Amino acid sequence: MAPYTLTYFAVKGRCGALKIMLADKDQQLKENLVTFEEWMKGDLKATCVFGQLPKFEDGDLVLFQSNAMLRHLGRKHAAYGKNDSEASLIDVMNDGVEDLRLKYIKLIYQEYETGKEAFIKDLPNHLKCFENVLAKNKTGFLVGDQISFADYNLFDLLLNLKVLSPSCLDSFPSLKSFVDKISARPKVKALLECENFKKLPINGNGKQ
Amino acid sequence: MSGKVVLHYFNGRGKMESIRWLLAAAGVQFEEVFLTEKEQFDKLLSDGALTFQQVPLVEIDGMKLVQSKAILNYIAGKYNLYGKDLKERAMIDIYSEGLIDLMEMIMVSPFTPAENKEKVFSNIEEKAKVRFLPVFEKALANSSFLVGKQLSRADVHLLEATLMLQELFPSILATFPKIQAFQEQMKALPAISKFLQPGSARKPPPDEEYARTVKAVLSHLFK
C-alpha cells in the first residue's frame, strides 16, 4: 500500500506543490480522484474537516488544509530547515507564497475577465519580494542551503503564473534561475513530463 | 536568546490580535509600537524589515519576523503550545488554519462597503454554524483540549474566534454545549483570565477610527 493517499479533484489546484515535493522526495502517492458531481452529492464533503478537499492520509493520520499537509511533509522529509531560525523563515516564505496564491485564486475564480490585466501589471510588485530573498540568499533556495516545502510551493505557483503571463519572470533573474534549477531536479523533471500530471488542468474552472 | 518582544502594528485587532492572545496565553510580556502614520510604515519598509511589504512585524529573539501565521508558529513552538509530536502538530496546524480562515473573514468586515455588510455577516454566521463550529464541538466531545492532553495554540485560537463570533452573533453557541464549556475552562486559566480583564493588551472590536487609521497608513492599498 502506498504510504500516502490524496483525495482531490482532477486538477493541480492546491496540490501541485505537494505532488512535486513527494516526487522529489521519492515518495509513493496513491490518488483518489473525485468528480465535481460526486462532490456535490455531499457524502464525501460531510466527512471532510471544514467541508473541503484536499484530504491527505498518512497511515492513520488524516489531514486537511493544504499548508498543514506541506508543513507535515516538510517535518517528515527534512524540508523544514536545519534549526528553529530556518524553520521560522521557511514559514515566513510559505505564508508569502500563500498570500500570492490567494490573489491568484481570487483572479481565476472571481475576476478573470475584469481583473487579469491589473493582476499581471501588479505581479512584479509581489515577485520582487521573492527575487530579493533569492538574490540575497545566493543558494538557489529561499532559506538556508537545502530545499524546503516553501521552495516547492513557490515553484508550483510560479509555474502557474508563467502560464498566465509567460514573460512574468523575464526581469527576475533569480526567480528564473530558481524555476530552471528545480525543474531540472531529476524526479521533478520526470513528474513535470509525466502525461498524467501534464494533462491535469491547473484550476477547476478551466481558466489559467 | 532573550530580550523584549516588540509588536509593530495598528492599535487594533487585525492580524496581530491572535499573536497578542498567544503571547498572553504563554505568559509573555510584550511592548507595542502602534502605527498611526504612513511615515512609520515607510520607515519599516526602507529599513528592509518588511519582507513582503506587510505588517504585522514582531521583534523576538533577535529576529524581525513577519507573516502572522509564521509568527504564531514560532511562538507556539517556543512556548510548548504546539503538541508533543508530529501527529499532534499536524492536527494543531489543521485546526489553526481553519480558525484563522474564520477570523480573517471577520477581520475584513470593517473594510467592507456598507451595502455589502449584511451579506458578509450572514455568510460568516452560516459558515461558522455549518462548517466550523461542528468540527470543534466534535473534537471536544471527549476531551478538554482540541489536540492531545495539554493546552495548544489551537485552543487559544478557538477561544479567540468564538468570542469574536459572539460579539457579532450573541446566541451562536447555543447549540454547541461542548464549546461553551470549553470557553469557561479556558477563561479560568490565570494567563487568559488576566488577558480578558480591562486594561490588558487585548483590543476592542474595530471601529471607524481603526478603519480610518489603517486606510491612512496603508493608503497605497486603498487607492
Short mmCIF file of C-alpha atoms in Angstrom, two decimals:
data_model
loop_
_atom_site.label_atom_id
_atom_site.label_comp_id
_atom_site.label_asym_id
_atom_site.label_seq_id
_atom_site.Cartn_x
_atom_site.Cartn_y
_atom_site.Cartn_z
CA MET A 1 0.00 0.00 0.00
CA ALA A 2 1.24 3.49 -0.81
CA PRO A 3 2.36 5.36 2.30
CA TYR A 4 0.34 8.40 1.32
CA THR A 5 -3.14 8.84 -0.15
CA LEU A 6 -4.54 12.03 -1.64
CA THR A 7 -8.23 12.61 -2.29
CA TYR A 8 -8.82 15.59 -4.56
CA PHE A 9 -10.34 16.78 -7.82
CA ALA A 10 -8.65 16.09 -11.16
CA VAL A 11 -6.83 19.43 -11.11
CA LYS A 12 -3.43 20.63 -9.93
CA GLY A 13 -5.11 23.28 -7.79
CA ARG A 14 -3.85 23.29 -4.23
CA CYS A 15 -1.96 20.00 -4.56
CA GLY A 16 0.65 20.80 -7.19
CA ALA A 17 3.32 21.66 -4.63
CA LEU A 18 2.56 18.58 -2.55
CA LYS A 19 2.87 16.27 -5.57
CA ILE A 20 6.12 17.90 -6.68
CA MET A 21 7.56 17.60 -3.19
CA LEU A 22 6.60 13.94 -2.82
CA ALA A 23 8.03 13.12 -6.25
CA ASP A 24 11.30 14.87 -5.42
CA LYS A 25 11.49 13.00 -2.11
CA ASP A 26 10.83 9.71 -3.93
CA GLN A 27 7.59 9.04 -2.04
CA GLN A 28 4.70 7.00 -3.39
CA LEU A 29 1.31 8.69 -3.64
CA LYS A 30 -2.00 6.96 -4.24
CA GLU A 31 -4.61 9.29 -5.68
CA ASN A 32 -8.38 9.13 -5.33
CA LEU A 33 -9.81 11.45 -7.97
CA VAL A 34 -13.17 12.99 -7.17
CA THR A 35 -15.52 14.36 -9.83
CA PHE A 36 -17.45 17.55 -9.15
CA GLU A 37 -20.66 15.51 -9.49
CA GLU A 38 -19.54 13.13 -6.73
CA TRP A 39 -18.55 16.05 -4.55
CA MET A 40 -21.90 17.78 -4.97
CA LYS A 41 -23.71 14.69 -3.65
CA GLY A 42 -22.33 15.72 -0.26
CA ASP A 43 -21.41 12.32 1.23
CA LEU A 44 -17.66 12.87 0.98
CA LYS A 45 -17.98 16.55 1.92
CA ALA A 46 -19.69 15.55 5.17
CA THR A 47 -16.61 13.54 6.19
CA CYS A 48 -14.15 16.37 5.49
CA VAL A 49 -12.98 18.74 8.21
CA PHE A 50 -14.31 22.22 7.29
CA GLY A 51 -16.11 20.56 4.35
CA GLN A 52 -13.16 20.94 2.00
CA LEU A 53 -10.73 18.95 -0.12
CA PRO A 54 -7.86 18.08 -0.43
CA LYS A 55 -7.79 15.22 2.03
CA PHE A 56 -4.43 13.63 2.72
CA GLU A 57 -3.78 10.38 4.55
CA ASP A 58 -0.51 9.39 6.15
CA GLY A 59 -1.35 6.00 7.63
CA ASP A 60 -4.00 6.65 10.27
CA LEU A 61 -3.34 10.40 10.27
CA VAL A 62 -5.91 12.21 8.12
CA LEU A 63 -5.04 15.78 7.18
CA PHE A 64 -6.94 18.68 5.67
CA GLN A 65 -5.69 22.18 4.73
CA SER A 66 -3.00 22.10 2.04
CA ASN A 67 -0.49 24.17 4.01
CA ALA A 68 -0.85 21.87 7.03
CA MET A 69 -0.04 18.98 4.66
CA LEU A 70 3.05 20.75 3.32
CA ARG A 71 4.27 21.52 6.82
CA HIS A 72 3.72 17.93 7.93
CA LEU A 73 5.65 16.57 4.96
CA GLY A 74 8.34 19.19 5.49
CA ARG A 75 8.84 17.95 9.04
CA LYS A 76 8.87 14.30 7.97
CA HIS A 77 11.13 14.63 4.95
CA ALA A 78 13.81 17.10 6.06
CA ALA A 79 12.34 20.03 4.16
CA TYR A 80 11.80 22.42 7.07
CA GLY A 81 15.25 23.88 7.65
CA LYS A 82 18.13 22.85 9.89
CA ASN A 83 17.09 24.74 13.03
CA ASP A 84 14.29 26.81 14.58
CA SER A 85 15.50 30.00 12.98
CA GLU A 86 15.45 28.50 9.47
CA ALA A 87 12.08 26.88 10.17
CA SER A 88 10.64 30.28 11.09
CA LEU A 89 11.95 31.88 7.93
CA ILE A 90 10.57 28.99 5.86
CA ASP A 91 7.17 29.65 7.47
CA VAL A 92 7.50 33.33 6.57
CA MET A 93 8.27 32.45 2.95
CA ASN A 94 5.48 29.90 2.69
CA ASP A 95 2.98 32.41 4.06
CA GLY A 96 4.19 34.90 1.45
CA VAL A 97 3.56 32.30 -1.25
CA GLU A 98 0.10 31.65 0.19
CA ASP A 99 -0.74 35.37 0.09
CA LEU A 100 0.11 35.50 -3.60
CA ARG A 101 -1.67 32.21 -4.29
CA LEU A 102 -4.85 33.59 -2.71
CA LYS A 103 -4.67 36.61 -5.01
CA TYR A 104 -4.19 34.26 -7.97
CA ILE A 105 -7.15 32.09 -6.89
CA LYS A 106 -9.34 35.17 -6.49
CA LEU A 107 -8.41 36.25 -10.01
CA ILE A 108 -9.09 32.81 -11.51
CA TYR A 109 -12.43 32.19 -9.82
CA GLN A 110 -13.87 35.67 -9.36
CA GLU A 111 -12.23 38.32 -11.53
CA TYR A 112 -10.63 36.66 -14.55
CA GLU A 113 -12.36 38.72 -17.21
CA THR A 114 -12.24 42.04 -15.38
CA GLY A 115 -9.03 41.74 -13.36
CA LYS A 116 -6.47 39.83 -15.41
CA GLU A 117 -4.73 42.89 -16.83
CA ALA A 118 -4.46 44.60 -13.44
CA PHE A 119 -3.22 41.39 -11.80
CA ILE A 120 -0.43 40.94 -14.37
CA LYS A 121 0.51 44.60 -14.07
CA ASP A 122 0.77 44.31 -10.27
CA LEU A 123 2.54 40.93 -10.32
CA PRO A 124 6.11 42.35 -10.38
CA ASN A 125 5.43 44.06 -7.02
CA HIS A 126 4.84 40.63 -5.49
CA LEU A 127 7.53 38.74 -7.39
CA LYS A 128 10.24 41.22 -6.45
CA CYS A 129 9.87 40.21 -2.78
CA PHE A 130 10.87 36.64 -3.63
CA GLU A 131 13.51 37.84 -6.10
CA ASN A 132 15.15 39.88 -3.33
CA VAL A 133 15.17 36.93 -0.94
CA LEU A 134 16.69 34.55 -3.51
CA ALA A 135 19.25 37.11 -4.66
CA LYS A 136 20.32 37.71 -1.08
CA ASN A 137 20.46 34.03 -0.06
CA LYS A 138 22.54 33.00 -3.11
CA THR A 139 21.98 29.25 -2.57
CA GLY A 140 19.17 28.87 -5.08
CA PHE A 141 16.71 28.28 -2.23
CA LEU A 142 14.54 30.66 -0.23
CA VAL A 143 16.07 29.77 3.13
CA GLY A 144 19.35 28.09 4.01
CA ASP A 145 21.16 25.77 1.62
CA GLN A 146 18.64 22.96 1.17
CA ILE A 147 15.22 22.72 -0.40
CA SER A 148 12.17 23.32 1.79
CA PHE A 149 8.42 22.95 1.40
CA ALA A 150 8.25 26.70 0.78
CA ASP A 151 10.50 26.27 -2.26
CA TYR A 152 8.20 23.60 -3.70
CA ASN A 153 5.20 25.83 -3.03
CA LEU A 154 6.76 28.86 -4.70
CA PHE A 155 7.93 26.74 -7.63
CA ASP A 156 4.43 25.38 -8.22
CA LEU A 157 2.87 28.84 -8.05
CA LEU A 158 5.47 30.28 -10.44
CA LEU A 159 4.67 27.55 -12.98
CA ASN A 160 1.02 28.62 -12.81
CA LEU A 161 1.89 32.30 -13.11
CA LYS A 162 4.06 31.60 -16.16
CA VAL A 163 1.02 30.07 -17.85
CA LEU A 164 -1.00 33.17 -17.00
CA SER A 165 1.78 35.56 -18.06
CA PRO A 166 4.62 33.83 -19.93
CA SER A 167 7.02 36.76 -19.59
CA CYS A 168 6.39 37.40 -15.89
CA LEU A 169 9.86 36.22 -14.79
CA ASP A 170 11.83 37.96 -17.54
CA SER A 171 13.02 40.76 -15.28
CA PHE A 172 13.66 38.48 -12.29
CA PRO A 173 16.88 36.53 -12.92
CA SER A 174 16.98 34.83 -9.53
CA LEU A 175 13.40 33.60 -9.86
CA LYS A 176 14.05 32.43 -13.41
CA SER A 177 17.12 30.53 -12.26
CA PHE A 178 15.14 29.12 -9.31
CA VAL A 179 12.47 27.70 -11.65
CA ASP A 180 15.10 26.29 -14.01
CA LYS A 181 17.05 24.70 -11.18
CA ILE A 182 14.07 22.98 -9.58
CA SER A 183 12.67 21.93 -12.96
CA ALA A 184 15.98 20.19 -13.65
CA ARG A 185 15.93 18.06 -10.49
CA PRO A 186 15.58 14.55 -11.97
CA LYS A 187 12.45 13.44 -10.12
CA VAL A 188 10.75 16.81 -10.53
CA LYS A 189 11.60 16.77 -14.24
CA ALA A 190 10.12 13.28 -14.55
CA LEU A 191 6.89 14.37 -12.86
CA LEU A 192 6.54 17.51 -14.98
CA GLU A 193 6.99 15.40 -18.13
CA CYS A 194 4.60 12.67 -16.99
CA GLU A 195 1.41 12.60 -19.10
CA ASN A 196 -0.90 12.10 -16.12
CA PHE A 197 0.47 15.23 -14.47
CA LYS A 198 0.70 17.29 -17.66
CA LYS A 199 -2.91 16.68 -18.64
CA LEU A 200 -4.30 17.91 -15.31
CA PRO A 201 -5.83 21.38 -15.64
CA ILE A 202 -4.40 23.94 -13.22
CA ASN A 203 -7.78 25.11 -11.97
CA GLY A 204 -11.28 23.73 -11.68
CA ASN A 205 -12.98 26.22 -13.99
CA GLY A 206 -10.69 25.82 -17.00
CA LYS A 207 -9.21 29.29 -16.60
CA GLN A 208 -5.48 29.74 -16.39
CA MET B 1 18.42 34.44 23.44
CA SER B 2 16.01 36.61 25.36
CA GLY B 3 15.17 40.30 25.34
CA LYS B 4 11.91 42.08 24.94
CA VAL B 5 9.22 41.18 22.45
CA VAL B 6 8.02 44.15 20.41
CA LEU B 7 4.91 44.17 18.22
CA HIS B 8 4.60 46.67 15.36
CA TYR B 9 1.01 47.10 14.21
CA PHE B 10 -2.06 49.29 14.46
CA ASN B 11 -3.82 49.97 17.75
CA GLY B 12 -6.48 47.42 16.93
CA ARG B 13 -7.06 43.73 16.38
CA GLY B 14 -6.38 42.82 12.77
CA LYS B 15 -3.77 40.15 12.15
CA MET B 16 -1.88 40.98 15.33
CA GLU B 17 -4.63 40.07 17.77
CA SER B 18 -4.06 36.30 17.58
CA ILE B 19 -0.38 36.98 18.29
CA ARG B 20 -1.30 39.05 21.36
CA TRP B 21 -3.58 36.23 22.52
CA LEU B 22 -0.90 33.58 22.09
CA LEU B 23 1.79 35.60 23.85
CA ALA B 24 -0.63 36.31 26.68
CA ALA B 25 -1.54 32.61 26.98
CA ALA B 26 2.17 31.81 27.16
CA GLY B 27 2.63 34.43 29.89
CA VAL B 28 4.98 36.51 27.76
CA GLN B 29 5.11 40.26 28.25
CA PHE B 30 5.44 42.42 25.17
CA GLU B 31 5.67 46.03 24.09
CA GLU B 32 3.69 47.56 21.26
CA VAL B 33 4.58 50.20 18.72
CA PHE B 34 1.38 51.48 17.14
CA LEU B 35 1.38 52.61 13.53
CA THR B 36 -0.61 55.81 13.19
CA GLU B 37 1.08 57.48 10.22
CA LYS B 38 2.23 56.35 6.80
CA GLU B 39 5.75 57.57 7.57
CA GLN B 40 6.16 54.89 10.24
CA PHE B 41 5.21 52.18 7.77
CA ASP B 42 7.50 53.66 5.11
CA LYS B 43 10.37 53.66 7.61
CA LEU B 44 9.87 49.94 8.33
CA LEU B 45 9.85 49.37 4.57
CA SER B 46 13.02 51.33 3.94
CA ASP B 47 14.75 49.57 6.85
CA GLY B 48 14.12 46.29 5.00
CA ALA B 49 12.15 44.83 7.90
CA LEU B 50 9.03 44.01 5.88
CA THR B 51 9.95 41.17 3.52
CA PHE B 52 6.50 41.18 1.91
CA GLN B 53 5.73 44.87 2.46
CA GLN B 54 3.20 44.00 5.16
CA VAL B 55 2.69 44.20 8.90
CA PRO B 56 2.44 42.54 11.47
CA LEU B 57 6.10 42.72 12.40
CA VAL B 58 7.31 41.13 15.62
CA GLU B 59 10.77 41.51 17.13
CA ILE B 60 11.56 38.36 19.08
CA ASP B 61 14.77 36.53 19.98
CA GLY B 62 16.86 38.84 17.83
CA MET B 63 14.68 38.22 14.77
CA LYS B 64 12.30 40.52 12.96
CA LEU B 65 9.51 38.17 11.97
CA VAL B 66 6.73 38.97 9.52
CA GLN B 67 3.69 36.98 8.37
CA SER B 68 1.22 36.38 11.18
CA LYS B 69 0.99 32.59 10.75
CA ALA B 70 4.77 32.24 10.79
CA ILE B 71 4.94 34.37 13.93
CA LEU B 72 2.26 32.24 15.60
CA ASN B 73 4.13 29.05 14.67
CA TYR B 74 7.33 30.38 16.22
CA ILE B 75 5.64 31.46 19.46
CA ALA B 76 3.74 28.17 19.72
CA GLY B 77 6.92 26.16 19.19
CA LYS B 78 8.94 28.19 21.66
CA TYR B 79 6.36 28.12 24.46
CA ASN B 80 5.26 24.48 24.17
CA LEU B 81 1.85 25.22 22.65
CA TYR B 82 2.39 23.06 19.56
CA GLY B 83 1.76 19.47 20.67
CA LYS B 84 4.08 16.69 21.71
CA ASP B 85 4.82 15.00 18.36
CA LEU B 86 4.44 15.18 14.58
CA LYS B 87 0.85 13.93 14.59
CA GLU B 88 -0.32 16.41 17.21
CA ARG B 89 1.46 19.24 15.44
CA ALA B 90 -0.24 18.35 12.16
CA MET B 91 -3.68 18.32 13.81
CA ILE B 92 -2.95 21.63 15.54
CA ASP B 93 -2.00 23.06 12.14
CA ILE B 94 -5.30 21.93 10.62
CA TYR B 95 -7.43 23.45 13.36
CA SER B 96 -5.33 26.62 13.49
CA GLU B 97 -5.54 27.14 9.71
CA GLY B 98 -9.32 26.77 9.84
CA LEU B 99 -9.74 29.11 12.79
CA ILE B 100 -7.52 31.74 11.20
CA ASP B 101 -9.58 31.47 7.99
CA LEU B 102 -12.70 32.11 10.06
CA MET B 103 -11.20 35.04 11.97
CA GLU B 104 -9.92 36.61 8.75
CA MET B 105 -13.48 36.65 7.40
CA ILE B 106 -14.47 38.70 10.44
CA MET B 107 -11.31 40.79 10.27
CA VAL B 108 -12.01 42.26 6.85
CA SER B 109 -15.59 43.25 7.69
CA PRO B 110 -14.67 46.81 8.81
CA PHE B 111 -13.38 47.40 5.28
CA THR B 112 -16.49 46.06 3.57
CA PRO B 113 -18.75 48.62 1.87
CA ALA B 114 -21.86 49.32 3.96
CA GLU B 115 -24.21 47.93 1.33
CA ASN B 116 -22.44 44.53 1.44
CA LYS B 117 -22.11 44.22 5.21
CA GLU B 118 -25.36 42.36 5.84
CA LYS B 119 -24.49 39.77 3.20
CA VAL B 120 -20.95 39.39 4.57
CA PHE B 121 -22.15 38.88 8.16
CA SER B 122 -24.80 36.43 7.04
CA ASN B 123 -22.12 34.44 5.20
CA ILE B 124 -19.85 34.43 8.28
CA GLU B 125 -22.68 33.23 10.53
CA GLU B 126 -23.70 30.49 8.10
CA LYS B 127 -20.14 29.21 7.63
CA ALA B 128 -19.44 29.33 11.35
CA LYS B 129 -22.56 27.32 12.20
CA VAL B 130 -22.32 24.79 9.39
CA ARG B 131 -18.66 24.43 8.51
CA PHE B 132 -16.55 25.44 11.51
CA LEU B 133 -18.24 25.10 14.90
CA PRO B 134 -19.44 21.49 14.39
CA VAL B 135 -15.82 20.43 13.79
CA PHE B 136 -14.73 21.84 17.15
CA GLU B 137 -17.79 20.61 19.03
CA LYS B 138 -16.96 17.10 17.81
CA ALA B 139 -13.26 17.46 18.65
CA LEU B 140 -14.16 18.46 22.22
CA ALA B 141 -16.64 15.60 22.69
CA ASN B 142 -14.29 13.53 24.84
CA SER B 143 -11.52 15.95 25.67
CA SER B 144 -10.83 19.25 27.36
CA PHE B 145 -8.40 20.23 24.61
CA LEU B 146 -8.68 20.18 20.84
CA VAL B 147 -5.50 18.14 20.41
CA GLY B 148 -3.80 15.85 22.90
CA LYS B 149 -3.84 16.30 26.64
CA GLN B 150 -2.44 19.79 27.03
CA LEU B 151 -3.14 23.36 26.00
CA SER B 152 -2.12 24.21 22.44
CA ARG B 153 -2.30 27.23 20.17
CA ALA B 154 -5.42 25.69 18.58
CA ASP B 155 -7.26 26.04 21.91
CA VAL B 156 -6.22 29.68 22.22
CA HIS B 157 -7.36 30.40 18.65
CA LEU B 158 -10.70 28.67 19.30
CA LEU B 159 -11.39 30.80 22.35
CA GLU B 160 -10.48 33.99 20.48
CA ALA B 161 -12.56 33.04 17.43
CA THR B 162 -15.66 32.05 19.41
CA LEU B 163 -15.56 35.23 21.47
CA MET B 164 -15.34 37.21 18.22
CA LEU B 165 -18.33 35.32 16.85
CA GLN B 166 -20.34 36.01 19.99
CA GLU B 167 -19.69 39.73 19.66
CA LEU B 168 -21.44 39.58 16.29
CA PHE B 169 -23.97 36.82 16.97
CA PRO B 170 -24.59 36.57 20.74
CA SER B 171 -26.51 33.28 20.65
CA ILE B 172 -24.33 31.49 18.10
CA LEU B 173 -23.03 28.91 20.61
CA ALA B 174 -26.49 27.94 21.87
CA THR B 175 -26.34 24.56 20.13
CA PHE B 176 -22.67 23.93 20.91
CA PRO B 177 -22.53 22.98 24.62
CA LYS B 178 -19.02 21.50 24.47
CA ILE B 179 -17.62 24.74 23.08
CA GLN B 180 -19.44 26.70 25.78
CA ALA B 181 -17.88 24.50 28.48
CA PHE B 182 -14.51 24.80 26.77
CA GLN B 183 -14.79 28.60 26.86
CA GLU B 184 -15.42 28.61 30.60
CA GLN B 185 -12.50 26.27 31.23
CA MET B 186 -10.20 28.45 29.10
CA LYS B 187 -11.33 31.68 30.76
CA ALA B 188 -10.39 30.17 34.13
CA LEU B 189 -6.72 29.81 33.15
CA PRO B 190 -4.81 32.56 35.01
CA ALA B 191 -2.98 33.93 31.95
CA ILE B 192 -6.17 34.01 29.88
CA SER B 193 -8.22 35.45 32.74
CA LYS B 194 -5.69 38.26 33.06
CA PHE B 195 -5.82 38.99 29.32
CA LEU B 196 -9.61 39.23 29.45
CA GLN B 197 -9.52 41.90 32.18
CA PRO B 198 -9.97 45.59 31.30
CA GLY B 199 -6.66 47.35 30.78
CA SER B 200 -4.91 44.36 29.18
CA ALA B 201 -3.35 44.43 25.71
CA ARG B 202 -6.49 42.86 24.25
CA LYS B 203 -8.03 45.18 21.68
CA PRO B 204 -11.71 46.08 21.33
CA PRO B 205 -13.73 45.29 18.21
CA PRO B 206 -12.67 47.52 15.30
CA ASP B 207 -14.44 50.85 14.92
CA GLU B 208 -14.47 53.60 12.30
CA GLU B 209 -11.37 55.21 13.78
CA TYR B 210 -9.40 51.97 13.43
CA ALA B 211 -10.51 51.54 9.82
CA ARG B 212 -9.56 55.16 9.05
CA THR B 213 -6.08 54.74 10.55
CA VAL B 214 -5.41 51.53 8.62
CA LYS B 215 -6.54 53.16 5.38
CA ALA B 216 -4.32 56.18 6.02
CA VAL B 217 -1.19 54.19 6.91
CA LEU B 218 -1.72 51.72 4.07
CA SER B 219 -3.04 54.32 1.65
CA HIS B 220 -1.17 52.63 -1.24
CA LEU B 221 -3.53 49.64 -0.86
CA PHE B 222 -6.73 51.68 -0.70
CA LYS B 223 -6.42 53.72 -3.88
#
